[in-house]
mmCIF file with all atom_site columns, C-alpha atoms in Angstrom:
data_model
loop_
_atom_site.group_PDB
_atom_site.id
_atom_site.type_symbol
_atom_site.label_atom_id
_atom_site.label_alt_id
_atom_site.label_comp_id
_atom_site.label_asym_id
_atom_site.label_entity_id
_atom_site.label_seq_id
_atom_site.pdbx_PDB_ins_code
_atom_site.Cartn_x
_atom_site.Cartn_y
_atom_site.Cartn_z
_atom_site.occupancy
_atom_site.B_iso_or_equiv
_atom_site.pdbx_formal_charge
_atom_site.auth_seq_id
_atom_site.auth_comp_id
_atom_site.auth_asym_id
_atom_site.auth_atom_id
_atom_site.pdbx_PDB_model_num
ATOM 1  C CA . UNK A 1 1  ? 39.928 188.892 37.829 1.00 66.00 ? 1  UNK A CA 1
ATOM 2  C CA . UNK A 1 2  ? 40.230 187.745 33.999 1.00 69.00 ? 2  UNK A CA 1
ATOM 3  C CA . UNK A 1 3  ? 44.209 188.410 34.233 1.00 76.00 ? 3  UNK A CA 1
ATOM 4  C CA . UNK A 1 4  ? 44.423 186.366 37.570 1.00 78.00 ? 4  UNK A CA 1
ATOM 5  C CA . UNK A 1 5  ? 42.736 183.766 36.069 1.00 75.00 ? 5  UNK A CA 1
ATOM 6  C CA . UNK A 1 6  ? 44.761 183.701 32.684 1.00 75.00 ? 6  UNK A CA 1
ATOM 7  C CA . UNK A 1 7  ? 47.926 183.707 34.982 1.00 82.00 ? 7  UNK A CA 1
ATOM 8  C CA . UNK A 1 8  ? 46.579 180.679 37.090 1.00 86.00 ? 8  UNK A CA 1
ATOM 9  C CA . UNK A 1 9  ? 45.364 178.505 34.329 1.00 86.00 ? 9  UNK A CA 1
ATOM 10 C CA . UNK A 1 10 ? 48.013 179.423 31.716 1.00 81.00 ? 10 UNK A CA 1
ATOM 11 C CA . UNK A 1 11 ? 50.699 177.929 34.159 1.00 85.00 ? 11 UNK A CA 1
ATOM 12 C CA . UNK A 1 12 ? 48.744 174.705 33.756 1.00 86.00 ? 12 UNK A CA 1
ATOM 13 C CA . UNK A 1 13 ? 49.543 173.936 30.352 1.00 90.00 ? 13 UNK A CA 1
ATOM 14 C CA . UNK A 1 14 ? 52.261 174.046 27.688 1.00 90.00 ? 14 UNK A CA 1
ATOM 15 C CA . UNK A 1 15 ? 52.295 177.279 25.386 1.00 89.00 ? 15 UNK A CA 1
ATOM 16 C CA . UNK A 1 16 ? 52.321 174.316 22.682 1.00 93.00 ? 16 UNK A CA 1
ATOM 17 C CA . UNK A 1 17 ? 49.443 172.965 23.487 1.00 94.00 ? 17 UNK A CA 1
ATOM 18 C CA . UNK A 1 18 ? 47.823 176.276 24.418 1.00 91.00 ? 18 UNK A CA 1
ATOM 19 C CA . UNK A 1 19 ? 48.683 177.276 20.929 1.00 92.00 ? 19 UNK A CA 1
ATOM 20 C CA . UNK A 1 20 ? 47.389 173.922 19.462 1.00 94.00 ? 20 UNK A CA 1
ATOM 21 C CA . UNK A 1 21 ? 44.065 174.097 21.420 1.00 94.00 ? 21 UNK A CA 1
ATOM 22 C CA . UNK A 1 22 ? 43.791 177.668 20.218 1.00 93.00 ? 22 UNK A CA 1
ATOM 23 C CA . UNK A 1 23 ? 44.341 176.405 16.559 1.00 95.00 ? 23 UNK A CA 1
ATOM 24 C CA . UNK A 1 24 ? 41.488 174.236 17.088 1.00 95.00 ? 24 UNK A CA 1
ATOM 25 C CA . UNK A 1 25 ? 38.779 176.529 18.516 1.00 95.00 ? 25 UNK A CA 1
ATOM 26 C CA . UNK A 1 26 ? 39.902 178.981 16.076 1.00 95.00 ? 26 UNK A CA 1
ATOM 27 C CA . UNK A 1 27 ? 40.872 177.802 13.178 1.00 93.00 ? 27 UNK A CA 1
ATOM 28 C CA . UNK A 1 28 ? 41.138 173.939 11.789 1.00 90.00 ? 28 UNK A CA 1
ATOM 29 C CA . UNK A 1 29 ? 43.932 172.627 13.467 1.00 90.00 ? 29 UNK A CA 1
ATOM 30 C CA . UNK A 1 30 ? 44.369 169.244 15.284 1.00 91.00 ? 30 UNK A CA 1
ATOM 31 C CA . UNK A 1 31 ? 44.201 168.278 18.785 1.00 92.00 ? 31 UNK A CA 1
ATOM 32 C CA . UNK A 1 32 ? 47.047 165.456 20.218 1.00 92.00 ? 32 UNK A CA 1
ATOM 33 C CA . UNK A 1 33 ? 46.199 163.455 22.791 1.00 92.00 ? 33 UNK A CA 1
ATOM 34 C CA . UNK A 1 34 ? 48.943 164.817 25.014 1.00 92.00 ? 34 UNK A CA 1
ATOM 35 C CA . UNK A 1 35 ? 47.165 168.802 24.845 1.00 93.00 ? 35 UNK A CA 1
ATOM 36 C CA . UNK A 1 36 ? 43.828 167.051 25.599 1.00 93.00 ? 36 UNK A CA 1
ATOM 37 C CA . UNK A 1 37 ? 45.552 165.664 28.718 1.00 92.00 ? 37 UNK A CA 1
ATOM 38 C CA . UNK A 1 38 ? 47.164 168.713 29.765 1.00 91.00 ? 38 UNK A CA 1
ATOM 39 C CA . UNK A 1 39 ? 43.412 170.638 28.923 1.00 94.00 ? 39 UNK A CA 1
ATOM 40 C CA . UNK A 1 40 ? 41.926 168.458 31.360 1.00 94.00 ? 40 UNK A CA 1
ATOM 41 C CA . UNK A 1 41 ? 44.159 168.565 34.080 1.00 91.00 ? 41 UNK A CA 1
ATOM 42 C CA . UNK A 1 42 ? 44.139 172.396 33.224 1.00 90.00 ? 42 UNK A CA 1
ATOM 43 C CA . UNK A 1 43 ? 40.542 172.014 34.336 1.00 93.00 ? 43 UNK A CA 1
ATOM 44 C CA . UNK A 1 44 ? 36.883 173.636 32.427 1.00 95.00 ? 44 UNK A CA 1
ATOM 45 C CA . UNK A 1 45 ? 37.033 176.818 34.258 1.00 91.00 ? 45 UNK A CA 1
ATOM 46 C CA . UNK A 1 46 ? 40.308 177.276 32.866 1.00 91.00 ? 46 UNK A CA 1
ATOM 47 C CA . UNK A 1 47 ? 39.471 176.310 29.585 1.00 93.00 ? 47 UNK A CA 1
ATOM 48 C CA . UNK A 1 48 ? 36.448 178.183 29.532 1.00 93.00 ? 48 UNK A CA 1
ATOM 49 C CA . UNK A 1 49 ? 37.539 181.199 30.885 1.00 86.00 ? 49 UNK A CA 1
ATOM 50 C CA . UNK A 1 50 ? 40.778 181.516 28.156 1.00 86.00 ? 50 UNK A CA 1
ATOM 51 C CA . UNK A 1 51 ? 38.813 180.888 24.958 1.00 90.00 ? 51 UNK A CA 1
ATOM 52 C CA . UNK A 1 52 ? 35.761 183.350 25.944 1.00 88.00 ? 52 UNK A CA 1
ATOM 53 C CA . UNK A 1 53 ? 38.442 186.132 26.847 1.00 86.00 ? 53 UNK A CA 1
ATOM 54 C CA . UNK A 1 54 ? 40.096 185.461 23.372 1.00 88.00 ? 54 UNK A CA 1
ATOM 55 C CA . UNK A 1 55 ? 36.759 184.953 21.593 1.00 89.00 ? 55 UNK A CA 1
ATOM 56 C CA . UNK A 1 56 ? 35.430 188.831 22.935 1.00 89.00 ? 56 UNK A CA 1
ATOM 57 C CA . UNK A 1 57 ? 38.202 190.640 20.778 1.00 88.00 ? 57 UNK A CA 1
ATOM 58 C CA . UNK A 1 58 ? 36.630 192.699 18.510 1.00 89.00 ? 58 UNK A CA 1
ATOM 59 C CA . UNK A 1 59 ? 37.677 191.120 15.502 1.00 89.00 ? 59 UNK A CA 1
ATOM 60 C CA . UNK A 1 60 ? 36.059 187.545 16.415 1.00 88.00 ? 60 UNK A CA 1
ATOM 61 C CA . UNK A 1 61 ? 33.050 188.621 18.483 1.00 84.00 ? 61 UNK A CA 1
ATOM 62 C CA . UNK A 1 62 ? 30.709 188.118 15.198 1.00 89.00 ? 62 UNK A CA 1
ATOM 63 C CA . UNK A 1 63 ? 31.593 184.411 15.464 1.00 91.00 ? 63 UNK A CA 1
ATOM 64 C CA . UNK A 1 64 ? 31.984 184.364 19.407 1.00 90.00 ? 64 UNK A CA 1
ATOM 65 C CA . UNK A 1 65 ? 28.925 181.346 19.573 1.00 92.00 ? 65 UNK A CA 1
ATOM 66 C CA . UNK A 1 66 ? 30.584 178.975 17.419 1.00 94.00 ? 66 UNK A CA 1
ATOM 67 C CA . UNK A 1 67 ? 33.935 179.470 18.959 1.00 94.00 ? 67 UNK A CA 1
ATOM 68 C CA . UNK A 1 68 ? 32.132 179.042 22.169 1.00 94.00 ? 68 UNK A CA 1
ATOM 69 C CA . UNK A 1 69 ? 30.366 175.426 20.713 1.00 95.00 ? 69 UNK A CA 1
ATOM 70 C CA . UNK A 1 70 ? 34.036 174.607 19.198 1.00 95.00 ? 70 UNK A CA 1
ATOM 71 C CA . UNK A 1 71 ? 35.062 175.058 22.743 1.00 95.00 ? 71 UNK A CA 1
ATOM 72 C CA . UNK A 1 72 ? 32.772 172.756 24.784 1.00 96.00 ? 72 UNK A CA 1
ATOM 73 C CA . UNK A 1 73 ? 33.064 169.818 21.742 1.00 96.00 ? 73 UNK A CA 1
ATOM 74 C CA . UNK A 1 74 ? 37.067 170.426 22.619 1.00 96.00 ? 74 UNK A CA 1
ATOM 75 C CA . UNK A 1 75 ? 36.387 169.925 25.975 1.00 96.00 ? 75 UNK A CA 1
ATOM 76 C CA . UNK A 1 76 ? 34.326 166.924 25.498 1.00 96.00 ? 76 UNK A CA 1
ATOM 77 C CA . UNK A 1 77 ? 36.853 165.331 23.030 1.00 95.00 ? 77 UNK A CA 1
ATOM 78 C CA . UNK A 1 78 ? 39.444 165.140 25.431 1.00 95.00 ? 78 UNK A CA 1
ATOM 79 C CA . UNK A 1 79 ? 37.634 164.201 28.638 1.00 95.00 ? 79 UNK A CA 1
ATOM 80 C CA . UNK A 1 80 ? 36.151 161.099 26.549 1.00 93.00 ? 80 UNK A CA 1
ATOM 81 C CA . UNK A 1 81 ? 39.705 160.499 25.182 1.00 91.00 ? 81 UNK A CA 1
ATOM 82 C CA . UNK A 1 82 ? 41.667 161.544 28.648 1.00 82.00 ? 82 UNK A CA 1
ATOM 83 C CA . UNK A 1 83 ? 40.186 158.592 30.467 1.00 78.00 ? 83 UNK A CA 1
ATOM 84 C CA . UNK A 1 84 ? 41.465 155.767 27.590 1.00 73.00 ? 84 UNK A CA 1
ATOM 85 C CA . UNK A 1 85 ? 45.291 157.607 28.192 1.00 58.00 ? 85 UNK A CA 1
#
C-alpha cells in the first residue's frame, strides 16, 4: 500500500523539490516557492504519507514527532504562500 502510494505521489513532484522538502523536514534547509507549489498540488496525503514512511527508519524514529510537526508547519507554509503565487 505504502509503495503504491510513494509511486503515485512521487510522480507528482520534482526529485528537486522532493529532495528540498526533505532537507527541510529533516534537516535545515530552505523551501522555494516553486516546491511549495508542486507540494500542494502533490496534495497532504501525499505529503503526509512520504515523510512518515521516511521518518519510521530506524535511525530517525527517536525524533519521528518533531519531524512529524516540521511536516504539518511545511505543509502550512506553502498552502498560505501557494494561494499569493
Amino acid at each position: 500500500e505504502v509503495k503504491t502510494l510513494w509511486d503515485t505521489c512521487l510522480v507528482k513532484i520534482t526529485p528537486k523539490c522532493a529532495l528540498n522538502i526533505i532537507a527541510v523536514v529533516f534537516g535545515n534547509g530552505t523551501l522555494s516557492d516553486l516546491c511549495c507549489r508542486d507540494l500542494v498540488k502533490e496534495g497532504k496525503l501525499c505529503h503526509d504519507t512520504l515523510i512518515k514512511y521516511i521518518a519510521d527508519r530506524p535511525s530517525l524514529i527517536a525524533h519521528e514527532t518533531e519531524y512529524l510537526k516540521k511536516r504539518d508547519e511545511v505543509w502550512n507554509h506553502c498552502v498560505s504562500i501557494s494561494k499569493t503565487l
